[in-house]
Short mmCIF file of C-alpha atoms in Angstrom, two decimals:
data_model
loop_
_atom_site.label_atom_id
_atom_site.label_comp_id
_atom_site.label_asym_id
_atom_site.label_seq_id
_atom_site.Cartn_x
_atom_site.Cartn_y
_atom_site.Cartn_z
CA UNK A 430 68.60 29.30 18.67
CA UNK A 431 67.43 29.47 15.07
CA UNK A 432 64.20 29.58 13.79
CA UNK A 433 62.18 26.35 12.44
CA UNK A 434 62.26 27.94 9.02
CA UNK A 435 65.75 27.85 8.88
CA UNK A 436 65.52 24.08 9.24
CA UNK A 437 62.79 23.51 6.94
CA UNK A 438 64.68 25.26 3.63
CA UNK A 439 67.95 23.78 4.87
CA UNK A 440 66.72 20.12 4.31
CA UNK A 441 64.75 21.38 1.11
CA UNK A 442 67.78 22.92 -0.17
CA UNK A 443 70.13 19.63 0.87
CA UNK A 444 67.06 17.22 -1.30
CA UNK A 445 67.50 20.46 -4.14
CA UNK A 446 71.28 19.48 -4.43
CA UNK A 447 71.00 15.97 -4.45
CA UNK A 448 69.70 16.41 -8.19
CA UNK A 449 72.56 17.99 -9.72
CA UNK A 450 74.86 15.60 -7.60
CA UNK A 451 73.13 12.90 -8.84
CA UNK A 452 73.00 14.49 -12.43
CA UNK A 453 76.89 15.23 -12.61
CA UNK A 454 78.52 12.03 -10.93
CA UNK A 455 76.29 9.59 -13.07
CA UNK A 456 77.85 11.07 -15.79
CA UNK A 457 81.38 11.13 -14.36
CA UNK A 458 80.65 7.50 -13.33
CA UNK A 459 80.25 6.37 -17.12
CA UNK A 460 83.58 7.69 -17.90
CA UNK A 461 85.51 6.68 -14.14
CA UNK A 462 83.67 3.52 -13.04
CA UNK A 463 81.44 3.80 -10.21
CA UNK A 464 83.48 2.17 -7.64
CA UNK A 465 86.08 4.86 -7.82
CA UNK A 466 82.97 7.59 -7.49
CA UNK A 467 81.19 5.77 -4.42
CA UNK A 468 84.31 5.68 -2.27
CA UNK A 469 85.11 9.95 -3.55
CA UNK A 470 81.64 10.38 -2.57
CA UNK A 471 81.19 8.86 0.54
CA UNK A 472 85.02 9.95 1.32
CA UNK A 473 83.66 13.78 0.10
CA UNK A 474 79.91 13.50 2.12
CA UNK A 475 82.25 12.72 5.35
CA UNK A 476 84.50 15.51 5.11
CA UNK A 477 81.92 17.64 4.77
CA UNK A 478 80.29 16.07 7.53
CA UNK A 479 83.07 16.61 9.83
CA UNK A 480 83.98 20.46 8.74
CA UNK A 481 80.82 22.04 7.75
CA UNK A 482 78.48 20.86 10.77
CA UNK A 483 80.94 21.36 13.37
CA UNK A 484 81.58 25.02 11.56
CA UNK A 485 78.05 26.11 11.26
CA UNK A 486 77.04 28.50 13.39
CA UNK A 487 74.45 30.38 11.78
CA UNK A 488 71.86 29.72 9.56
CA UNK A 489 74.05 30.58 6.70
CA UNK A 490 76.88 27.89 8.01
CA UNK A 491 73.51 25.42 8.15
CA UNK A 492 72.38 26.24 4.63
CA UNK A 493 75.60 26.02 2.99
CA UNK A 494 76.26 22.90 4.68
CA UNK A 495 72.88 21.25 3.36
CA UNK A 496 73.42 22.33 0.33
CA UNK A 497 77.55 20.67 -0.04
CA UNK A 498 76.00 17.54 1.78
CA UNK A 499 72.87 17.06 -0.15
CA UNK A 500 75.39 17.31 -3.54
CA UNK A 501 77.79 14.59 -2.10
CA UNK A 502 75.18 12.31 -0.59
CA UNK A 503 72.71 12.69 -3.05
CA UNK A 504 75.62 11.63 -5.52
CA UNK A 505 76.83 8.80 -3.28
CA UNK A 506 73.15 6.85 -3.28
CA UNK A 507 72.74 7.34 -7.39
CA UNK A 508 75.81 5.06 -7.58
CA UNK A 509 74.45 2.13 -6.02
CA UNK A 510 72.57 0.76 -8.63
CA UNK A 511 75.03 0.56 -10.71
#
């Protein structure tokens, strides 16, 4: 069992990601359309949905994690209002 802290910096880390996510792919979106980037993104979040929380086992696995999802989600949502 990990500690609570581990949880707390893991979802501040994921929102700390989001920024640069959302940062990068807006960008990227001017230049590829954001169609394209919504379906790479939500295609990208999934993946690491399905590899990185079912191969975290520490609080290391749980922080990287965070930190890959919050970038691909985080990325995912900007695109919406476009």
């Amino acid at each position: 069992q990990l500690p609570s802290k581990v949880g707390t910096l893991s979802i501040a880390l994921m929102n700390l990601a989001r920024v640069p996510g959302q940062v990068v792919i807006g960008h990227i979106s001017d230049k590829l359309g954001a169609r394209t980037l919504i379906i790479g993104m939500a295609f990208a979040s999934g993946l690491t949905v399905m590899t990185g929380w079912g191969l975290a086992k520490d609080a290391g696995g749980i922080i990287g994690f965070a930190i890959a999802f919050g970038g691909f989600a985080g990325s995912y949502t900007a695109l919406f209002p476009r």
